[in-house]
C-alpha positions as protocol buffer text, in pm:
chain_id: "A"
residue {
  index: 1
  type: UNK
  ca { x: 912 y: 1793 z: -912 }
}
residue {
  index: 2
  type: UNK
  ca { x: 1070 y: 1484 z: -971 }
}
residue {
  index: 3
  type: UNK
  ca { x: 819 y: 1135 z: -1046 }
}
residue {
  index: 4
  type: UNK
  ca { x: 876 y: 831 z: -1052 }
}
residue {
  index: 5
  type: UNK
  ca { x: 654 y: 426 z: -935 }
}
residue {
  index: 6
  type: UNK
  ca { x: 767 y: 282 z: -622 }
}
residue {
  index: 7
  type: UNK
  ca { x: 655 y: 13 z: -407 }
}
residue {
  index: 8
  type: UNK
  ca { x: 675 y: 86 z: -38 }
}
residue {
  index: 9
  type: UNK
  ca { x: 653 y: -152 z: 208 }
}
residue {
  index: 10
  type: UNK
  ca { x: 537 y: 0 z: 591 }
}
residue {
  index: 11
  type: UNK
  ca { x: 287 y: 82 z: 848 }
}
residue {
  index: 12
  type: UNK
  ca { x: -19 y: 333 z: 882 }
}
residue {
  index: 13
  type: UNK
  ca { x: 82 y: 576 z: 1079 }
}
residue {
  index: 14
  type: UNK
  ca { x: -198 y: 763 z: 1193 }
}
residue {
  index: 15
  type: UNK
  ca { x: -548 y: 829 z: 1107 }
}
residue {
  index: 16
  type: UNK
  ca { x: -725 y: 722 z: 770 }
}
residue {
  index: 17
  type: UNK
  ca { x: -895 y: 1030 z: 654 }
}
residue {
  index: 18
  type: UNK
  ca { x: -1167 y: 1133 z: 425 }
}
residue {
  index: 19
  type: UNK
  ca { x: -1235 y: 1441 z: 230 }
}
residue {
  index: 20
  type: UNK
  ca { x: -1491 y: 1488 z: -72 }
}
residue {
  index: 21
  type: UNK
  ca { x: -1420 y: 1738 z: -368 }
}
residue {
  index: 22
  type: UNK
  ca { x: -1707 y: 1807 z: -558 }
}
residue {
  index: 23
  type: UNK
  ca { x: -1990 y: 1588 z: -624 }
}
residue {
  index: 24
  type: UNK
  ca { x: -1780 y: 1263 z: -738 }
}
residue {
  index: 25
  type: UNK
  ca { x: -1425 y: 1286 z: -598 }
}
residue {
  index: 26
  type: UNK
  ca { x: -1321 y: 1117 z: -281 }
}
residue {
  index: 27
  type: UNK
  ca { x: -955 y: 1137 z: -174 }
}
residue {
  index: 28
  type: UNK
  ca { x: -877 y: 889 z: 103 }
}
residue {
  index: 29
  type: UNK
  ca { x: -533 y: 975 z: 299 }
}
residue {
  index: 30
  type: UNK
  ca { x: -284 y: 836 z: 529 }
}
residue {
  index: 31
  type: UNK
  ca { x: 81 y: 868 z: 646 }
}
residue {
  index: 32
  type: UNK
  ca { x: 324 y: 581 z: 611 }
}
residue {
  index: 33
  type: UNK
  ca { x: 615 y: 500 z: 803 }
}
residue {
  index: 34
  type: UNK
  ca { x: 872 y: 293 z: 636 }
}
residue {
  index: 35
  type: UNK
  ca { x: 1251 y: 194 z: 765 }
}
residue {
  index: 36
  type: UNK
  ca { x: 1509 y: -80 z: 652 }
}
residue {
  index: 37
  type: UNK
  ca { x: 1598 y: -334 z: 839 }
}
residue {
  index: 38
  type: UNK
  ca { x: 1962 y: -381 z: 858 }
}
residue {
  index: 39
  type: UNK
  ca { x: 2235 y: -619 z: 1002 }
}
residue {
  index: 40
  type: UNK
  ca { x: 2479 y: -518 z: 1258 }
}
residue {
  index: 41
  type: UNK
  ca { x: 2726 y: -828 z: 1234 }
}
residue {
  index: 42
  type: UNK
  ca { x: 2921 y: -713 z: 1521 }
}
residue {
  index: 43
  type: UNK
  ca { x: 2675 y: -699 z: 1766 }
}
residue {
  index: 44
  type: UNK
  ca { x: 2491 y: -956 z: 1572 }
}
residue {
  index: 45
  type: UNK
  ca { x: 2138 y: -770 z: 1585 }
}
residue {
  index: 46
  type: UNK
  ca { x: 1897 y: -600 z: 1368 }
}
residue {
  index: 47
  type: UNK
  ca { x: 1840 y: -217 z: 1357 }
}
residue {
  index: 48
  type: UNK
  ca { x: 1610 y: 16 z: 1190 }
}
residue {
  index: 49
  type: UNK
  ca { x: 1814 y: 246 z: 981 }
}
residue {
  index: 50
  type: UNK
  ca { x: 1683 y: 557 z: 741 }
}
residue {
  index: 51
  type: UNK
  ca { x: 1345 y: 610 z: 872 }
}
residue {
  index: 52
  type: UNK
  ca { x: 1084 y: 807 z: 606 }
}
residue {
  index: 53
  type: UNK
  ca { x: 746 y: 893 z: 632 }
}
residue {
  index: 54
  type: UNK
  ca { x: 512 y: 909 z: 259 }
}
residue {
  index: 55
  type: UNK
  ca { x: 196 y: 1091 z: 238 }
}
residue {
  index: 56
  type: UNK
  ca { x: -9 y: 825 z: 23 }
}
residue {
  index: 57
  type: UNK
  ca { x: -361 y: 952 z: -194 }
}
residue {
  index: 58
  type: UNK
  ca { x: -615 y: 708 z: -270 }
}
residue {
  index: 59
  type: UNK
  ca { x: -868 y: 813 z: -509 }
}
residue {
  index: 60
  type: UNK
  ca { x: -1221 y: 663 z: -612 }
}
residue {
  index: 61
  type: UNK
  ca { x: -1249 y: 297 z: -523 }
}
residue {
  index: 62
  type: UNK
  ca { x: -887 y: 201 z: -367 }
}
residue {
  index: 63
  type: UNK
  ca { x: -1013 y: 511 z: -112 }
}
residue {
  index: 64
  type: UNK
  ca { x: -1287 y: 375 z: -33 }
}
residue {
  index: 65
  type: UNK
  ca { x: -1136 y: 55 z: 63 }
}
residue {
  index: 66
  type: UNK
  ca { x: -899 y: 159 z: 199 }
}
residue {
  index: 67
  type: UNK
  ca { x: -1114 y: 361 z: 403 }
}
residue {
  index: 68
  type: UNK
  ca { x: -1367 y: 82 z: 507 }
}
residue {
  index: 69
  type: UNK
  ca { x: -1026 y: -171 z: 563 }
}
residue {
  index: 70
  type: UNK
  ca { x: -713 y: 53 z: 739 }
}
residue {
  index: 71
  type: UNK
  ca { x: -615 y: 170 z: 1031 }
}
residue {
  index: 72
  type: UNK
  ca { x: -328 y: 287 z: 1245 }
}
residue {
  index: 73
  type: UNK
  ca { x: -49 y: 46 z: 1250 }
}
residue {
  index: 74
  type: UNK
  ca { x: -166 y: -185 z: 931 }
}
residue {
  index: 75
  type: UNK
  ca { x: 107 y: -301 z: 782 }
}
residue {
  index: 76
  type: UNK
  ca { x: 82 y: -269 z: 362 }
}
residue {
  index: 77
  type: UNK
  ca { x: 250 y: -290 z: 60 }
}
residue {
  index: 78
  type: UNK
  ca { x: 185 y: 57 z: -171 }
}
residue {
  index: 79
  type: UNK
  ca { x: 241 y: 96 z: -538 }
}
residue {
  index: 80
  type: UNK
  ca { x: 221 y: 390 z: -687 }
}
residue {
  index: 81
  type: UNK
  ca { x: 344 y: 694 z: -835 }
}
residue {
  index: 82
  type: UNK
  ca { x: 599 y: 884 z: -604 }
}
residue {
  index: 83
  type: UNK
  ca { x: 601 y: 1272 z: -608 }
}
residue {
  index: 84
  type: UNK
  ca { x: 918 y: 1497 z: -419 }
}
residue {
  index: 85
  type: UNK
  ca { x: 912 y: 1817 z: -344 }
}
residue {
  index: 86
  type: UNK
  ca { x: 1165 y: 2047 z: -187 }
}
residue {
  index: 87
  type: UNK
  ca { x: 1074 y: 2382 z: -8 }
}
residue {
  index: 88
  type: UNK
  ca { x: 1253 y: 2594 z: 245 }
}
residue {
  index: 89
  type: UNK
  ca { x: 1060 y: 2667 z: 574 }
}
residue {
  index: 90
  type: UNK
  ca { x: 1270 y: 2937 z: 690 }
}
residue {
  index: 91
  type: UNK
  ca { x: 1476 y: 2721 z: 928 }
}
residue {
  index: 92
  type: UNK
  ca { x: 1594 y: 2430 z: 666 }
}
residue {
  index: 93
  type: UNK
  ca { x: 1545 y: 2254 z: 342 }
}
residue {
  index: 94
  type: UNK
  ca { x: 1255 y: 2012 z: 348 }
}
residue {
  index: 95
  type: UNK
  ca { x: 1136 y: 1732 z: 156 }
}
residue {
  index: 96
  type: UNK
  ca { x: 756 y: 1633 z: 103 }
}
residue {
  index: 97
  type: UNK
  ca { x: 709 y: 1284 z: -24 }
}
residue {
  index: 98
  type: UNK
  ca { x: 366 y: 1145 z: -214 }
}
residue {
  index: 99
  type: UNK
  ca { x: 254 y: 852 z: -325 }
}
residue {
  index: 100
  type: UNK
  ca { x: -62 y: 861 z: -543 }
}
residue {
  index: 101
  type: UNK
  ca { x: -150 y: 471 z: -477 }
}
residue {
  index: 102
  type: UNK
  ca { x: -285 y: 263 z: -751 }
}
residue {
  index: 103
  type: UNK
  ca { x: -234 y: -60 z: -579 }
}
residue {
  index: 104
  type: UNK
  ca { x: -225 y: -163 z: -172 }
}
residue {
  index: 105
  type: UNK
  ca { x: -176 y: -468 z: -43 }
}
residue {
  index: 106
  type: UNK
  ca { x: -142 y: -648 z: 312 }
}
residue {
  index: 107
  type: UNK
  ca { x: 179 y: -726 z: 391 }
}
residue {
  index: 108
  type: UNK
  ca { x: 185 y: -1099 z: 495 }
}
residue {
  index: 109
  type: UNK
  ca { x: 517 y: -1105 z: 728 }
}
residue {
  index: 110
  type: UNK
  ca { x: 357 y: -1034 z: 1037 }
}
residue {
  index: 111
  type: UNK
  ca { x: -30 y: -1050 z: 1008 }
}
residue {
  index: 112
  type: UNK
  ca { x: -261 y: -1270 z: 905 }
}
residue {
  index: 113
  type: UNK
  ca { x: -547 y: -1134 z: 650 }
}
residue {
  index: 114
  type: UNK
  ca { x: -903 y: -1264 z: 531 }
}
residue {
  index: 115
  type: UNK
  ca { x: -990 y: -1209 z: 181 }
}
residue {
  index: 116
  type: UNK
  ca { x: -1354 y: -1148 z: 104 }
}
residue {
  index: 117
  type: UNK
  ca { x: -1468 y: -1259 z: -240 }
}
residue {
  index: 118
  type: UNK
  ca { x: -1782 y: -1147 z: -456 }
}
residue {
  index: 119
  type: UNK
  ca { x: -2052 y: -1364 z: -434 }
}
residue {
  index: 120
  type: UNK
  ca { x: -2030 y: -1605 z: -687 }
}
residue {
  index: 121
  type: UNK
  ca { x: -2317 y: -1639 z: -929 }
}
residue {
  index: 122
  type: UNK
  ca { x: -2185 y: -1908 z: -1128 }
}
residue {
  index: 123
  type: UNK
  ca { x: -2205 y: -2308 z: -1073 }
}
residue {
  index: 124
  type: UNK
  ca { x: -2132 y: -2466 z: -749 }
}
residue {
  index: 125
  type: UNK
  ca { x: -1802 y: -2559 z: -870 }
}
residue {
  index: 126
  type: UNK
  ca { x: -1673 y: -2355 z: -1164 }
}
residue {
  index: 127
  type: UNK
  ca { x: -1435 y: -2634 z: -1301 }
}
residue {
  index: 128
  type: UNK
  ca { x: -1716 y: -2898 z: -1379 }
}
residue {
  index: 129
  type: UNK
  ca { x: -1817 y: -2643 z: -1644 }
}
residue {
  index: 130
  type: UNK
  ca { x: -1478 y: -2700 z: -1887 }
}
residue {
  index: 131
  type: UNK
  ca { x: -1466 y: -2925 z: -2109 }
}
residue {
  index: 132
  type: UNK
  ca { x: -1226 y: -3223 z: -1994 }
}
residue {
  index: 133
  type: UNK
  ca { x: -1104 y: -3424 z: -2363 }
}
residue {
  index: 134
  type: UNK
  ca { x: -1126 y: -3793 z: -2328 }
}
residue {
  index: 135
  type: UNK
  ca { x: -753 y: -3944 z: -2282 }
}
residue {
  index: 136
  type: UNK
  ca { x: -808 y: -4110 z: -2618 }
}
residue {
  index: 137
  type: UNK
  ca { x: -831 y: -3830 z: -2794 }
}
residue {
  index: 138
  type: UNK
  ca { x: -606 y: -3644 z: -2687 }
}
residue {
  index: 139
  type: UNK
  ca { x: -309 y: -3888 z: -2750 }
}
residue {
  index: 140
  type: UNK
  ca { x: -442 y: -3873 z: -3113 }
}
């Protein structure tokens, strides 16, 4: 087994599931579909070329956002650490690809996104607390 970080840039494709292990482990799961986009100048079009689907893990708190935020056909940006495996299934070789996330990401391109922040507990206006120096002073 071969492993390695990447950064993946696709779509959900399918379900968002949820399974617990234990008392304290959650493992959050989806399948991603990810293609390049590539240039035909002669017929002066794009095309989707090499096609590849990742199984990507989400443990602890990135699964459980993940699982609260995601669906099918979200389009995100995944970093994490890629696993390949080879097997034979009797009729060919076959290749299983994971991603054990430690970062996702919405991917900007083509939706728009609200980010929700903690509730501040700090001033109004965080800035008025720093100290400004007087112009004077700090030409000195």
């Amino acid at each position: 087994m071969n492993e390695t970080m990447i950064t993946l840039v696709g779509q959900v494709a399918g379900e968002v599931t949820h399974r617990r292990y234990g008392d304290d482990k959650d493992l959050v799961r989806f399948r991603l579909y990810t293609k390049e986009r590539r240039y035909d100048p002669e017929q002066r079009t794009w095309g989707n070329a090499n096609p590849m689907y990742f199984t990507v893990n989400c443990w602890s708190g990135l699964g459980e956002t993940v699982r609260r935020t995601l669906r099918r056909g979200a389009r995100v940006i995944v970093l994490g650490r890629l696993s390949l495996r080879q097997y034979d299934n009797g009729d060919a070789q076959r290749f299983d690809a994971k991603v054990d996330a430690r970062a996702i990401g919405a991917d900007l391109t083509f939706q728009d996104v609200t980010i929700e922040h903690p509730a501040w507990s700090g001033p109004d206006d965080p800035l008025t607390q720093v100290e400004r120096p007087e112009p004077a002073a700090m030409a000195a």
